[in-house]
GROMACS .gro file of N, CA and C in nm:
model
  408
    1ARG      N    1  -0.411  -0.936  -1.984
    1ARG     CA    2  -0.464  -0.825  -1.907
    1ARG      C    3  -0.361  -0.770  -1.808
    2ILE      N    4  -0.274  -0.856  -1.755
    2ILE     CA    5  -0.169  -0.809  -1.664
    2ILE      C    6  -0.076  -0.713  -1.735
    3LYS      N    7  -0.036  -0.743  -1.856
    3LYS     CA    8   0.054  -0.656  -1.933
    3LYS      C    9  -0.011  -0.520  -1.958
    4GLU      N   10  -0.141  -0.521  -1.982
    4GLU     CA   11  -0.215  -0.396  -2.002
    4GLU      C   12  -0.209  -0.309  -1.876
    5ILE      N   13  -0.226  -0.371  -1.761
    5ILE     CA   14  -0.219  -0.299  -1.633
    5ILE      C   15  -0.077  -0.246  -1.612
    6GLU      N   16   0.023  -0.327  -1.640
    6GLU     CA   17   0.162  -0.286  -1.621
    6GLU      C   18   0.200  -0.169  -1.712
    7ARG      N   19   0.146  -0.164  -1.833
    7ARG     CA   20   0.179  -0.056  -1.926
    7ARG      C   21   0.140   0.082  -1.872
    8ARG      N   22   0.050   0.088  -1.778
    8ARG     CA   23   0.011   0.216  -1.719
    8ARG      C   24   0.122   0.276  -1.632
    9GLY      N   25   0.220   0.193  -1.593
    9GLY     CA   26   0.338   0.241  -1.521
    9GLY      C   27   0.324   0.256  -1.371
   10ASN      N   28   0.219   0.201  -1.313
   10ASN     CA   29   0.202   0.212  -1.168
   10ASN      C   30   0.247   0.088  -1.091
   11VAL      N   31   0.238  -0.028  -1.153
   11VAL     CA   32   0.272  -0.154  -1.087
   11VAL      C   33   0.351  -0.243  -1.182
   12ALA      N   34   0.424  -0.336  -1.123
   12ALA     CA   35   0.492  -0.443  -1.197
   12ALA      C   36   0.454  -0.574  -1.131
   13VAL      N   37   0.428  -0.674  -1.213
   13VAL     CA   38   0.389  -0.805  -1.162
   13VAL      C   39   0.497  -0.906  -1.201
   14ASP      N   40   0.549  -0.977  -1.101
   14ASP     CA   41   0.647  -1.082  -1.126
   14ASP      C   42   0.571  -1.212  -1.148
   15LEU      N   43   0.565  -1.256  -1.273
   15LEU     CA   44   0.487  -1.375  -1.306
   15LEU      C   45   0.553  -1.505  -1.260
   16ARG      N   46   0.675  -1.498  -1.209
   16ARG     CA   47   0.739  -1.618  -1.154
   16ARG      C   48   0.685  -1.651  -1.016
   17ASN      N   49   0.649  -1.544  -0.938
   17ASN     CA   50   0.602  -1.570  -0.802
   17ASN      C   51   0.476  -1.493  -0.765
   18GLY      N   52   0.429  -1.406  -0.854
   18GLY     CA   53   0.306  -1.333  -0.829
   18GLY      C   54   0.321  -1.207  -0.747
   19ASP      N   55   0.444  -1.166  -0.714
   19ASP     CA   56   0.463  -1.044  -0.637
   19ASP      C   57   0.424  -0.922  -0.720
   20VAL      N   58   0.359  -0.827  -0.656
   20VAL     CA   59   0.319  -0.701  -0.719
   20VAL      C   60   0.400  -0.589  -0.654
   21THR      N   61   0.469  -0.510  -0.736
   21THR     CA   62   0.551  -0.400  -0.687
   21THR      C   63   0.492  -0.268  -0.732
   22LEU      N   64   0.479  -0.174  -0.638
   22LEU     CA   65   0.438  -0.038  -0.674
   22LEU      C   66   0.557   0.033  -0.737
   23LEU      N   67   0.538   0.091  -0.855
   23LEU     CA   68   0.644   0.164  -0.922
   23LEU      C   69   0.645   0.312  -0.886
   24LYS      N   70   0.537   0.356  -0.822
   24LYS     CA   71   0.527   0.495  -0.777
   24LYS      C   72   0.489   0.495  -0.630
   25ASP      N   73   0.545   0.590  -0.556
   25ASP     CA   74   0.513   0.603  -0.414
   25ASP      C   75   0.374   0.663  -0.397
   26ILE      N   76   0.309   0.624  -0.291
   26ILE     CA   77   0.183   0.685  -0.252
   26ILE      C   78   0.219   0.799  -0.157
   27PRO      N   79   0.195   0.923  -0.197
   27PRO     CA   80   0.243   1.037  -0.118
   27PRO      C   81   0.155   1.073   0.001
   28PHE      N   82   0.219   1.085   0.117
   28PHE     CA   83   0.153   1.126   0.240
   28PHE      C   84   0.215   1.257   0.288
   29ALA      N   85   0.138   1.334   0.364
   29ALA     CA   86   0.190   1.455   0.427
   29ALA      C   87   0.301   1.416   0.524
   30ALA      N   88   0.410   1.493   0.522
   30ALA     CA   89   0.523   1.466   0.612
   30ALA      C   90   0.481   1.491   0.756
   31ARG      N   91   0.531   1.408   0.845
   31ARG     CA   92   0.501   1.419   0.987
   31ARG      C   93   0.629   1.404   1.068
   32LYS      N   94   0.636   1.482   1.180
   32LYS     CA   95   0.750   1.474   1.270
   32LYS      C   96   0.698   1.472   1.413
   33PRO      N   97   0.758   1.387   1.500
   33PRO     CA   98   0.713   1.383   1.639
   33PRO      C   99   0.726   1.520   1.705
   34GLY      N  100   0.628   1.555   1.785
   34GLY     CA  101   0.631   1.682   1.855
   34GLY      C  102   0.579   1.799   1.773
   35GLU      N  103   0.579   1.784   1.640
   35GLU     CA  104   0.533   1.893   1.553
   35GLU      C  105   0.394   1.867   1.496
   36SER      N  106   0.356   1.742   1.489
   36SER     CA  107   0.229   1.709   1.426
   36SER      C  108   0.176   1.576   1.480
   37PRO      N  109   0.045   1.559   1.476
   37PRO     CA  110  -0.011   1.431   1.521
   37PRO      C  111   0.024   1.321   1.420
   38PRO      N  112   0.023   1.195   1.463
   38PRO     CA  113   0.058   1.085   1.373
   38PRO      C  114  -0.058   1.047   1.280
   39SER      N  115  -0.112   1.147   1.211
   39SER     CA  116  -0.224   1.120   1.120
   39SER      C  117  -0.171   1.094   0.980
   40ALA      N  118  -0.251   1.027   0.900
   40ALA     CA  119  -0.211   0.991   0.764
   40ALA      C  120  -0.302   1.062   0.665
   41GLU      N  121  -0.244   1.148   0.583
   41GLU     CA  122  -0.321   1.222   0.484
   41GLU      C  123  -0.249   1.216   0.350
   42PHE      N  124  -0.321   1.177   0.245
   42PHE     CA  125  -0.263   1.177   0.111
   42PHE      C  126  -0.236   1.321   0.068
   43THR      N  127  -0.125   1.344   0.000
   43THR     CA  128  -0.098   1.477  -0.054
   43THR      C  129  -0.142   1.487  -0.201
   44ASP      N  130  -0.169   1.375  -0.264
   44ASP     CA  131  -0.214   1.372  -0.403
   44ASP      C  132  -0.319   1.263  -0.418
   45VAL      N  133  -0.443   1.297  -0.390
   45VAL     CA  134  -0.550   1.197  -0.392
   45VAL      C  135  -0.571   1.143  -0.533
   46GLU      N  136  -0.566   1.229  -0.633
   46GLU     CA  137  -0.588   1.184  -0.771
   46GLU      C  138  -0.477   1.086  -0.815
   47GLY      N  139  -0.352   1.119  -0.785
   47GLY     CA  140  -0.241   1.030  -0.819
   47GLY      C  141  -0.249   0.898  -0.744
   48THR      N  142  -0.286   0.908  -0.616
   48THR     CA  143  -0.303   0.787  -0.535
   48THR      C  144  -0.411   0.698  -0.593
   49GLN      N  145  -0.521   0.759  -0.636
   49GLN     CA  146  -0.630   0.681  -0.692
   49GLN      C  147  -0.587   0.610  -0.821
   50MET      N  148  -0.505   0.674  -0.902
   50MET     CA  149  -0.456   0.610  -1.026
   50MET      C  150  -0.370   0.488  -0.994
   51ILE      N  151  -0.283   0.502  -0.895
   51ILE     CA  152  -0.197   0.390  -0.856
   51ILE      C  153  -0.281   0.276  -0.800
   52LEU      N  154  -0.369   0.309  -0.706
   52LEU     CA  155  -0.447   0.206  -0.640
   52LEU      C  156  -0.553   0.144  -0.730
   53ALA      N  157  -0.592   0.212  -0.837
   53ALA     CA  158  -0.686   0.153  -0.934
   53ALA      C  159  -0.625   0.029  -0.996
   54ASP      N  160  -0.495   0.034  -1.026
   54ASP     CA  161  -0.428  -0.083  -1.084
   54ASP      C  162  -0.417  -0.196  -0.983
   55VAL      N  163  -0.388  -0.162  -0.858
   55VAL     CA  164  -0.381  -0.262  -0.752
   55VAL      C  165  -0.518  -0.328  -0.735
   56ALA      N  166  -0.621  -0.245  -0.731
   56ALA     CA  167  -0.758  -0.298  -0.713
   56ALA      C  168  -0.797  -0.387  -0.831
   57GLU      N  169  -0.759  -0.347  -0.950
   57GLU     CA  170  -0.792  -0.428  -1.068
   57GLU      C  171  -0.725  -0.566  -1.061
   58LEU      N  172  -0.601  -0.569  -1.017
   58LEU     CA  173  -0.533  -0.698  -1.000
   58LEU      C  174  -0.600  -0.781  -0.891
   59GLN      N  175  -0.634  -0.716  -0.780
   59GLN     CA  176  -0.700  -0.789  -0.672
   59GLN      C  177  -0.832  -0.848  -0.721
   60GLN      N  178  -0.909  -0.772  -0.794
   60GLN     CA  179  -1.037  -0.821  -0.844
   60GLN      C  180  -1.019  -0.928  -0.951
   61LEU      N  181  -0.914  -0.916  -1.029
   61LEU     CA  182  -0.885  -1.016  -1.132
   61LEU      C  183  -0.857  -1.153  -1.071
   62PHE      N  184  -0.779  -1.155  -0.962
   62PHE     CA  185  -0.739  -1.281  -0.900
   62PHE      C  186  -0.816  -1.316  -0.773
   63ALA      N  187  -0.890  -1.220  -0.718
   63ALA     CA  188  -0.970  -1.241  -0.596
   63ALA      C  189  -0.888  -1.302  -0.482
   64VAL      N  190  -0.775  -1.237  -0.451
   64VAL     CA  191  -0.690  -1.283  -0.341
   64VAL      C  192  -0.675  -1.171  -0.237
   65LYS      N  193  -0.627  -1.208  -0.120
   65LYS     CA  194  -0.607  -1.113  -0.010
   65LYS      C  195  -0.499  -1.011  -0.047
   66LEU      N  196  -0.524  -0.888  -0.007
   66LEU     CA  197  -0.432  -0.778  -0.030
   66LEU      C  198  -0.389  -0.725   0.106
   67THR      N  199  -0.259  -0.712   0.130
   67THR     CA  200  -0.208  -0.659   0.256
   67THR      C  201  -0.133  -0.530   0.228
   68VAL      N  202  -0.169  -0.425   0.300
   68VAL     CA  203  -0.101  -0.297   0.289
   68VAL      C  204  -0.006  -0.283   0.406
   69GLU      N  205   0.120  -0.252   0.377
   69GLU     CA  206   0.220  -0.228   0.481
   69GLU      C  207   0.253  -0.079   0.482
   70GLY      N  208   0.243  -0.016   0.599
   70GLY     CA  209   0.285   0.122   0.616
   70GLY      C  210   0.420   0.123   0.684
   71HIS      N  211   0.518   0.185   0.620
   71HIS     CA  212   0.655   0.192   0.674
   71HIS      C  213   0.690   0.337   0.707
   72THR      N  214   0.775   0.357   0.807
   72THR     CA  215   0.824   0.489   0.843
   72THR      C  216   0.974   0.481   0.870
   73HIS      N  217   1.033   0.599   0.889
   73HIS     CA  218   1.175   0.606   0.926
   73HIS      C  219   1.195   0.548   1.066
   74SER      N  220   1.318   0.547   1.109
   74SER     CA  221   1.356   0.490   1.238
   74SER      C  222   1.276   0.546   1.354
   75ALA      N  223   1.225   0.455   1.434
   75ALA     CA  224   1.154   0.494   1.555
   75ALA      C  225   1.250   0.553   1.657
   76GLY      N  226   1.382   0.540   1.635
   76GLY     CA  227   1.482   0.595   1.725
   76GLY      C  228   1.485   0.747   1.723
   77LYS      N  229   1.419   0.809   1.626
   77LYS     CA  230   1.417   0.955   1.614
   77LYS      C  231   1.295   1.014   1.684
   78GLY      N  232   1.244   0.947   1.782
   78GLY     CA  233   1.127   0.996   1.855
   78GLY      C  234   1.058   0.882   1.926
   79ASN      N  235   0.943   0.911   1.978
   79ASN     CA  236   0.863   0.815   2.052
   79ASN      C  237   0.821   0.699   1.961
   80ALA      N  238   0.852   0.576   2.000
   80ALA     CA  239   0.820   0.458   1.919
   80ALA      C  240   0.669   0.445   1.897
   81ASP      N  241   0.590   0.483   1.995
   81ASP     CA  242   0.445   0.476   1.982
   81ASP      C  243   0.395   0.570   1.870
   82TYR      N  244   0.456   0.688   1.860
   82TYR     CA  245   0.421   0.783   1.755
   82TYR      C  246   0.443   0.720   1.617
   83TRP      N  247   0.560   0.660   1.596
   83TRP     CA  248   0.594   0.601   1.466
   83TRP      C  249   0.505   0.481   1.435
   84GLN      N  250   0.470   0.403   1.538
   84GLN     CA  251   0.380   0.289   1.517
   84GLN      C  252   0.243   0.338   1.471
   85LYS      N  253   0.192   0.442   1.539
   85LYS     CA  254   0.061   0.497   1.501
   85LYS      C  255   0.064   0.555   1.360
   86LEU      N  256   0.173   0.622   1.325
   86LEU     CA  257   0.185   0.679   1.191
   86LEU      C  258   0.191   0.570   1.085
   87ALA      N  259   0.274   0.468   1.108
   87ALA     CA  260   0.286   0.358   1.011
   87ALA      C  261   0.153   0.286   0.994
   88GLN      N  262   0.086   0.256   1.105
   88GLN     CA  263  -0.042   0.187   1.098
   88GLN      C  264  -0.149   0.276   1.034
   89GLY      N  265  -0.145   0.404   1.067
   89GLY     CA  266  -0.241   0.498   1.010
   89GLY      C  267  -0.230   0.507   0.859
   90ARG      N  268  -0.108   0.508   0.808
   90ARG     CA  269  -0.087   0.512   0.663
   90ARG      C  270  -0.138   0.385   0.597
   91ALA      N  271  -0.107   0.271   0.656
   91ALA     CA  272  -0.155   0.143   0.601
   91ALA      C  273  -0.308   0.139   0.603
   92ASP      N  274  -0.367   0.183   0.713
   92ASP     CA  275  -0.513   0.183   0.724
   92ASP      C  276  -0.577   0.279   0.624
   93GLU      N  277  -0.515   0.395   0.603
   93GLU     CA  278  -0.570   0.493   0.509
   93GLU      C  279  -0.575   0.436   0.367
   94ILE      N  280  -0.470   0.367   0.326
   94ILE     CA  281  -0.468   0.304   0.193
   94ILE      C  282  -0.572   0.193   0.186
   95LYS      N  283  -0.576   0.109   0.287
   95LYS     CA  284  -0.672  -0.002   0.290
   95LYS      C  285  -0.815   0.051   0.282
   96ASN      N  286  -0.845   0.150   0.363
   96ASN     CA  287  -0.981   0.206   0.364
   96ASN      C  288  -1.015   0.274   0.232
   97PHE      N  289  -0.918   0.339   0.171
   97PHE     CA  290  -0.939   0.404   0.042
   97PHE      C  291  -0.973   0.299  -0.064
   98ILE      N  292  -0.899   0.189  -0.065
   98ILE     CA  293  -0.925   0.080  -0.161
   98ILE      C  294  -1.066   0.024  -0.140
   99ALA      N  295  -1.103   0.001  -0.015
   99ALA     CA  296  -1.236  -0.053   0.014
   99ALA      C  297  -1.346   0.043  -0.029
  100ARG      N  298  -1.328   0.170   0.003
  100ARG     CA  299  -1.431   0.271  -0.023
  100ARG      C  300  -1.443   0.304  -0.172
  101VAL      N  301  -1.331   0.331  -0.237
  101VAL     CA  302  -1.334   0.378  -0.375
  101VAL      C  303  -1.355   0.266  -0.476
  102PHE      N  304  -1.296   0.150  -0.449
  102PHE     CA  305  -1.301   0.040  -0.546
  102PHE      C  306  -1.395  -0.072  -0.503
  103HIS      N  307  -1.463  -0.052  -0.391
  103HIS     CA  308  -1.566  -0.145  -0.344
  103HIS      C  309  -1.515  -0.289  -0.327
  104ILE      N  310  -1.396  -0.299  -0.268
  104ILE     CA  311  -1.340  -0.430  -0.238
  104ILE      C  312  -1.379  -0.466  -0.095
  105ASP      N  313  -1.435  -0.584  -0.078
  105ASP     CA  314  -1.481  -0.629   0.052
  105ASP      C  315  -1.365  -0.633   0.151
  106ASP      N  316  -1.394  -0.587   0.272
  106ASP     CA  317  -1.293  -0.581   0.378
  106ASP      C  318  -1.230  -0.717   0.409
  107SER      N  319  -1.301  -0.825   0.382
  107SER     CA  320  -1.246  -0.959   0.409
  107SER      C  321  -1.126  -0.990   0.319
  108PHE      N  322  -1.108  -0.913   0.211
  108PHE     CA  323  -0.993  -0.931   0.122
  108PHE      C  324  -0.880  -0.836   0.154
  109LEU      N  325  -0.897  -0.752   0.256
  109LEU     CA  326  -0.800  -0.646   0.285
  109LEU      C  327  -0.744  -0.658   0.426
  110ASP      N  328  -0.615  -0.628   0.438
  110ASP     CA  329  -0.549  -0.627   0.568
  110ASP      C  330  -0.448  -0.512   0.566
  111SER      N  331  -0.408  -0.467   0.684
  111SER     CA  332  -0.308  -0.360   0.693
  111SER      C  333  -0.221  -0.383   0.815
  112VAL      N  334  -0.096  -0.339   0.803
  112VAL     CA  335  -0.001  -0.354   0.913
  112VAL      C  336   0.096  -0.235   0.910
  113GLY      N  337   0.125  -0.182   1.030
  113GLY     CA  338   0.223  -0.074   1.042
  113GLY      C  339   0.357  -0.130   1.084
  114LEU      N  340   0.462  -0.092   1.010
  114LEU     CA  341   0.597  -0.143   1.037
  114LEU      C  342   0.695  -0.025   1.046
  115PRO      N  343   0.702   0.040   1.163
  115PRO     CA  344   0.790   0.155   1.177
  115PRO      C  345   0.937   0.116   1.192
  116GLY      N  346   1.022   0.206   1.149
  116GLY     CA  347   1.166   0.190   1.171
  116GLY      C  348   1.221   0.055   1.133
  117ASP      N  349   1.298  -0.003   1.226
  117ASP     CA  350   1.366  -0.130   1.200
  117ASP      C  351   1.272  -0.250   1.192
  118LEU      N  352   1.146  -0.232   1.229
  118LEU     CA  353   1.049  -0.341   1.212
  118LEU      C  354   1.013  -0.358   1.064
  119GLY      N  355   1.041  -0.254   0.986
  119GLY     CA  356   1.010  -0.256   0.843
  119GLY      C  357   1.131  -0.215   0.759
  120LEU      N  358   1.108  -0.125   0.665
  120LEU     CA  359   1.211  -0.083   0.571
  120LEU      C  360   1.296   0.034   0.621
  121ASN      N  361   1.257   0.093   0.736
  121ASN     CA  362   1.325   0.209   0.792
  121ASN      C  363   1.327   0.326   0.693
  122GLN      N  364   1.217   0.341   0.621
  122GLN     CA  365   1.198   0.455   0.532
  122GLN      C  366   1.049   0.476   0.511
  123ALA      N  367   1.011   0.597   0.476
  123ALA     CA  368   0.870   0.628   0.452
  123ALA      C  369   0.829   0.568   0.319
  124ARG      N  370   0.750   0.462   0.326
  124ARG     CA  371   0.709   0.392   0.204
  124ARG      C  372   0.589   0.306   0.234
  125SER      N  373   0.508   0.285   0.132
  125SER     CA  374   0.394   0.193   0.143
  125SER      C  375   0.421   0.075   0.051
  126ILE      N  376   0.395  -0.043   0.103
  126ILE     CA  377   0.413  -0.166   0.026
  126ILE      C  378   0.278  -0.236   0.021
  127ILE      N  379   0.244  -0.288  -0.095
  127ILE     CA  380   0.121  -0.363  -0.108
  127ILE      C  381   0.157  -0.505  -0.149
  128ARG      N  382   0.114  -0.598  -0.068
  128ARG     CA  383   0.138  -0.740  -0.095
  128ARG      C  384   0.010  -0.799  -0.151
  129LEU      N  385   0.017  -0.846  -0.271
  129LEU     CA  386  -0.097  -0.906  -0.337
  129LEU      C  387  -0.048  -1.035  -0.400
  130ASP      N  388  -0.067  -1.144  -0.329
  130ASP     CA  389  -0.013  -1.271  -0.372
  130ASP      C  390  -0.107  -1.334  -0.474
  131ILE      N  391  -0.080  -1.310  -0.602
  131ILE     CA  392  -0.171  -1.358  -0.705
  131ILE      C  393  -0.156  -1.507  -0.734
  132PHE      N  394  -0.053  -1.567  -0.678
  132PHE     CA  395  -0.035  -1.711  -0.689
  132PHE      C  396  -0.022  -1.769  -0.549
  133PRO      N  397  -0.126  -1.766  -0.467
  133PRO     CA  398  -0.115  -1.802  -0.326
  133PRO      C  399  -0.074  -1.948  -0.301
  134ASP      N  400  -0.100  -2.037  -0.394
  134ASP     CA  401  -0.064  -2.176  -0.373
  134ASP      C  402   0.082  -2.206  -0.401
  135ASP      N  403   0.156  -2.106  -0.454
  135ASP     CA  404   0.296  -2.127  -0.489
  135ASP      C  405   0.392  -2.089  -0.377
  136ASP      N  406   0.341  -2.049  -0.260
  136ASP     CA  407   0.429  -2.009  -0.149
  136ASP      C  408   0.500  -2.127  -0.088
   0.00000   0.00000   0.00000
């Protein structure tokens, strides 16, 4: 069943350690400090739903905790609080979308905002789904 999910081209699963990698970005509206509030809005809801459907299917298959990480560019390009709110808002938006659309209980979901150097220092969403939790 994992290979079937992978063939859709949205995720890759490393069967050596259980890491799940998104192969497509989840698109959000661009935001800049001073020009827009640090809100998180998908620019392609249908595409996002296709990507997250595979993530949700894996989560339901293994019934393990899923953590969404929201990353942004360097907080040095503006107010650090703005970037933190944006990063957390993006992570929360994905988490809430998964809970609402795919009916995954909130106890299996977590989110964290990692702006700038606290994370990847780029606009990206990462989903951690440890399908082999006892192998850590």
